[in-house]
GROMACS .gro file of C-alpha atoms in nm:
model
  198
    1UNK     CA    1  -7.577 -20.919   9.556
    2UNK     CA    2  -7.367 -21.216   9.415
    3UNK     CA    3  -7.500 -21.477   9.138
    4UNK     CA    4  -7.424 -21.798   9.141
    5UNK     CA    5  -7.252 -22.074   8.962
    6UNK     CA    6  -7.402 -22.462   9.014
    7UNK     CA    7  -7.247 -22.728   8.912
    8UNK     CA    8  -7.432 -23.072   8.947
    9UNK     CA    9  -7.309 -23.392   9.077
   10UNK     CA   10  -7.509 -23.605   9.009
   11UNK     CA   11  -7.851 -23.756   8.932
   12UNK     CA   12  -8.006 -24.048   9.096
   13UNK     CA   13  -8.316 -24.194   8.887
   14UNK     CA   14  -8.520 -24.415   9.206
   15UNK     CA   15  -8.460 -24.662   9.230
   16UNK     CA   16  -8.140 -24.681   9.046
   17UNK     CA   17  -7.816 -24.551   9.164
   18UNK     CA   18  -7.645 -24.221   9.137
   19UNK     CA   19  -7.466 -24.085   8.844
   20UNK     CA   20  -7.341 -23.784   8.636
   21UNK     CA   21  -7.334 -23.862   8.256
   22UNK     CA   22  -7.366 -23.443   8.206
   23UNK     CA   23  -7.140 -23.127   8.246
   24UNK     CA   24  -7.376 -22.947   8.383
   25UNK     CA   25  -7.357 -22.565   8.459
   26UNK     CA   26  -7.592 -22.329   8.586
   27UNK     CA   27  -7.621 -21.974   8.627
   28UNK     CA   28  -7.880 -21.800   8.825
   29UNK     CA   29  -7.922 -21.408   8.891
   30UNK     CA   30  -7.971 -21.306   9.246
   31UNK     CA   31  -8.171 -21.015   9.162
   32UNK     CA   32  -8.425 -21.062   8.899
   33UNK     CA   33  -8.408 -21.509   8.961
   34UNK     CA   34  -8.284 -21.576   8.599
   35UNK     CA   35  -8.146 -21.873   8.565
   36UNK     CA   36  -7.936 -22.031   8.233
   37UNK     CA   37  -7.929 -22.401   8.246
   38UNK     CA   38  -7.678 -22.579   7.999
   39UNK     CA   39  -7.635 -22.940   8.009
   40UNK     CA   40  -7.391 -23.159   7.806
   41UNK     CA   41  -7.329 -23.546   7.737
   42UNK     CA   42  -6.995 -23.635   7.932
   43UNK     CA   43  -6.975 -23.926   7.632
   44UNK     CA   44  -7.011 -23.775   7.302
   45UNK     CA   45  -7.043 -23.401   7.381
   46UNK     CA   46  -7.399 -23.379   7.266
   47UNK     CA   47  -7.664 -23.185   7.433
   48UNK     CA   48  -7.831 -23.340   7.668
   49UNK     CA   49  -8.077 -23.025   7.783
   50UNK     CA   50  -8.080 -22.649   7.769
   51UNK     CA   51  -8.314 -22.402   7.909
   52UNK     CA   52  -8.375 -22.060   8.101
   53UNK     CA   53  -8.619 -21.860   8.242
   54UNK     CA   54  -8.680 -21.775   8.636
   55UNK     CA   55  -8.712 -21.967   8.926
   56UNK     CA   56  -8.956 -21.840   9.209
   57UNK     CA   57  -8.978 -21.991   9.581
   58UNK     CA   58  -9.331 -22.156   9.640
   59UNK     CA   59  -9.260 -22.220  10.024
   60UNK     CA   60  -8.997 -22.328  10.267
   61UNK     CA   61  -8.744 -22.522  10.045
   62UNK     CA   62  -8.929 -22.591   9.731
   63UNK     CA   63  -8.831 -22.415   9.374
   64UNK     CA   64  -9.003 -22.351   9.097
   65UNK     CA   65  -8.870 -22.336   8.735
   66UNK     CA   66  -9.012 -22.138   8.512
   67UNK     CA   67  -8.918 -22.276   8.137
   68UNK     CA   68  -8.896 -21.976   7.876
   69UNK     CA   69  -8.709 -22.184   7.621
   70UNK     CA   70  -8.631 -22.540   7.644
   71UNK     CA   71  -8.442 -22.768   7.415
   72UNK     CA   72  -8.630 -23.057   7.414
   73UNK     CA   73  -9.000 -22.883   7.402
   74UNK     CA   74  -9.160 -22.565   7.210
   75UNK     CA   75  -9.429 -22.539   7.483
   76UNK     CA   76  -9.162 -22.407   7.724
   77UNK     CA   77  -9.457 -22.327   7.958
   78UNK     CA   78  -9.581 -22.702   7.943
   79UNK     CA   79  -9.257 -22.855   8.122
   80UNK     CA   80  -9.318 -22.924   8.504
   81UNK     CA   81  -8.974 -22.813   8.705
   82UNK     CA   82  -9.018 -22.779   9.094
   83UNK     CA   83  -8.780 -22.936   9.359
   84UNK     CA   84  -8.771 -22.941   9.717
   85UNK     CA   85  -8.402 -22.853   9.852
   86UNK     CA   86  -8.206 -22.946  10.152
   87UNK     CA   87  -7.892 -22.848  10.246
   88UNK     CA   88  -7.610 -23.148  10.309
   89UNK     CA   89  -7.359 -23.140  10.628
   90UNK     CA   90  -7.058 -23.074  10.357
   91UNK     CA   91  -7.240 -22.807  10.241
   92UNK     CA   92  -7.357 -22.905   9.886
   93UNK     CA   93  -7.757 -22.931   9.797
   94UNK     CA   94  -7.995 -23.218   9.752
   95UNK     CA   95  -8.258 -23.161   9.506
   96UNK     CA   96  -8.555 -23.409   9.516
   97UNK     CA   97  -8.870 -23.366   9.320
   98UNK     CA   98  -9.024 -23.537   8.975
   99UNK     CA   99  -9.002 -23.519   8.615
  100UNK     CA  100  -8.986 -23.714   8.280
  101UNK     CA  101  -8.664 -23.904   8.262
  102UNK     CA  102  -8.549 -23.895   7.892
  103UNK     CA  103  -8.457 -24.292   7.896
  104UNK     CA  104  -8.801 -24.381   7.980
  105UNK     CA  105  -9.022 -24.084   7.894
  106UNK     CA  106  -9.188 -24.126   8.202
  107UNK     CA  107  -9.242 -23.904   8.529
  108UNK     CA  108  -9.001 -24.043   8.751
  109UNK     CA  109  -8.830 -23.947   9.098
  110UNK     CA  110  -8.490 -23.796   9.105
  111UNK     CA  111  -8.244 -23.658   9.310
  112UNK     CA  112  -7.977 -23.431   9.212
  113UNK     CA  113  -7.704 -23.303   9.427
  114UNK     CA  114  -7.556 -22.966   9.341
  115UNK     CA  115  -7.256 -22.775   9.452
  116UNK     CA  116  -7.273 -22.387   9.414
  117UNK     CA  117  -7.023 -22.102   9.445
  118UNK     CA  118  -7.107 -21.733   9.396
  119UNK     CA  119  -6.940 -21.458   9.216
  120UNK     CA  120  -6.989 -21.045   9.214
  121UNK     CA  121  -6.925 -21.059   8.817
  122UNK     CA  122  -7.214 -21.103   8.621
  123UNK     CA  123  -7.444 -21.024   8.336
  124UNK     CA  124  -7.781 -21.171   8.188
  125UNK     CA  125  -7.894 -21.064   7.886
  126UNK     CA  126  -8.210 -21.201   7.617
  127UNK     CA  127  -8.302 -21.080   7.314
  128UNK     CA  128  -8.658 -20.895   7.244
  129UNK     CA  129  -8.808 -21.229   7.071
  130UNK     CA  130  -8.706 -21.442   7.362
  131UNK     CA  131  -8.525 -21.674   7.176
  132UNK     CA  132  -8.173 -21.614   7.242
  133UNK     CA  133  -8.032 -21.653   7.650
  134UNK     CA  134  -7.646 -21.556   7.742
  135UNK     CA  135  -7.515 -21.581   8.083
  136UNK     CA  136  -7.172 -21.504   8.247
  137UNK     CA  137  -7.134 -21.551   8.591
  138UNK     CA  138  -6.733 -21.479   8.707
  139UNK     CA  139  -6.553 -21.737   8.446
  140UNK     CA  140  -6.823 -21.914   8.290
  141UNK     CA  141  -7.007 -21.829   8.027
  142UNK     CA  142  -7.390 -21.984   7.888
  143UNK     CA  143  -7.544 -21.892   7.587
  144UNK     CA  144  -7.885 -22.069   7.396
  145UNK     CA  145  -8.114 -22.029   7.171
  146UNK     CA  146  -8.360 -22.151   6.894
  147UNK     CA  147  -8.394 -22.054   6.533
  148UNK     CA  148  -8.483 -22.123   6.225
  149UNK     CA  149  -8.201 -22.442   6.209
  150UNK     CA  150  -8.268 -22.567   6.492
  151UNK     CA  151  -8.159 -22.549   6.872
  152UNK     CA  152  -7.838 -22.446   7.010
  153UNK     CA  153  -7.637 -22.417   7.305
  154UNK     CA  154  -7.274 -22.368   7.455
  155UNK     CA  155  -7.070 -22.356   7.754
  156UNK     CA  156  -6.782 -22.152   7.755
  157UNK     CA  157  -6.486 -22.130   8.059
  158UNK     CA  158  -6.241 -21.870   8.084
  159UNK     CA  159  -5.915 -21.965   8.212
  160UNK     CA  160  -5.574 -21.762   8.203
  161UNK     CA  161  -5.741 -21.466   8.096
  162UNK     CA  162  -5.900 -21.625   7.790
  163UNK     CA  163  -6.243 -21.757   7.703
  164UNK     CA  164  -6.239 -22.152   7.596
  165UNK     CA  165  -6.558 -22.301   7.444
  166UNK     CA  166  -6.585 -22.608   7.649
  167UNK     CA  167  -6.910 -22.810   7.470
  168UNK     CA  168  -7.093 -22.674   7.170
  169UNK     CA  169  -7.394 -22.798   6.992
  170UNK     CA  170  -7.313 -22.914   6.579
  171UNK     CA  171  -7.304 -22.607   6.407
  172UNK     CA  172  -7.367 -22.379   6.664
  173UNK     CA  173  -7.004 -22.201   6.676
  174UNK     CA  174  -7.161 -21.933   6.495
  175UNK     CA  175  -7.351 -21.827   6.809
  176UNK     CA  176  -7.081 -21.849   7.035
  177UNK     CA  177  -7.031 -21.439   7.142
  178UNK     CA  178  -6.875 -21.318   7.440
  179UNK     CA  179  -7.059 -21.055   7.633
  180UNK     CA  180  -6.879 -20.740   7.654
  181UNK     CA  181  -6.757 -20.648   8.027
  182UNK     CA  182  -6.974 -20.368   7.999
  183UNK     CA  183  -7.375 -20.428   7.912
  184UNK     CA  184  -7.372 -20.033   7.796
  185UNK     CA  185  -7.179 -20.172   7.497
  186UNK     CA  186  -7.474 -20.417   7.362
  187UNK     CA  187  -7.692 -20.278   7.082
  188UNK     CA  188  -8.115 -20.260   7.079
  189UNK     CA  189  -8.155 -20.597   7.063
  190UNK     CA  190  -8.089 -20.715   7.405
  191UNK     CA  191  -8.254 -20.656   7.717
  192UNK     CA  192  -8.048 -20.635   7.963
  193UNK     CA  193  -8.214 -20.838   8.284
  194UNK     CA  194  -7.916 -20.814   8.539
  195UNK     CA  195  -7.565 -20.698   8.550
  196UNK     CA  196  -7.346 -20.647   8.841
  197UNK     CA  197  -7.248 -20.327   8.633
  198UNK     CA  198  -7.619 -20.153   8.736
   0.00000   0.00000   0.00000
């Protein structure tokens, strides 16, 4: 079973109109519903959001997202994530649902449209405390987490055969790690939650 790869975009705050100020990639696992969520600021690079954790389907259409780890919160649990999806004539996804927009700090309605693409190469991995997430789904590559400094987060692309960090968070180049193409090569500290190796 494929994963997939989103891309967003864009992002309509009602009323205003649309935009995308992000790069936004997700990853989601087909299997076990893990998703990686990295988003960064189109303007200055800086993260915008991060998080991961599974995503469940409540009833026809709607999504629910299941925050493990979250940049911008260290009740993970606390965030409210659930949208209602529809599928567009040109084959992309519109997302509508409600949650706090960060210029306002207020609940507000939003709808994103997403474009996916899926891929037969993958691997999701976490370590035991929960606080580390990396993701590769065919060329692109996730990876967050939160410690003692702080948060961090990256995005990584591979392209010619090579793996190009595409956004990083200040000081966080020394978690950028590839995942080996094989999970059997990771130590004890991951758990391994899907692979397309299995």
């Amino acid at each position: 079973m494929a994963s997939s790869i989103s891309y967003r975009d864009s992002i309509r705050w009602l009323p205003d109109d649309a935009s995308e100020p992000t790069d936004t990639i997700v990853l989601t696992g087909r299997k076990s519903n893990i998703f990686v969520d990295v988003r960064f600021l189109k303007s200055s690079s800086e993260l915008d959001w991060a998080f991961a954790g599974y995503r469940s389907t409540q009833e026809p259409n709607q999504t629910q997202f299941t925050h493990l780890i979250d940049s911008r919160t260290t009740d993970a649990m606390g965030v409210e994530d659930c949208g209602v999806n529809t599928q567009l004539p040109d084959g992309r996804t519109l997302e509508c649902g409600e949650m706090v927009n960060p210029a306002t700090e207020q609940m507000t309605m939003y709808e994103e449209i997403w474009r996916d693409e899926t891929h037969d190469e993958y691997l999701f991995v976490k370590n035991y405390e929960g606080n580390k997430w990396l993701a590769r789904v065919g060329d692109w590559h996730l990876g967050l987490g939160r410690d003692e400094q702080g948060f961090w987060a990256w995005q990584a692309r591979r392209e010619n055969g090579t793996w190009n960090v595409k956004h990083c968070t200040q000081d966080g180049e020394k978690h950028v790690w590839m995942l080996p193409e094989d999970h059997m090569q990771l130590d004890n500290d991951w758990i391994v939650v899907e692979s397309s190796k299995e």
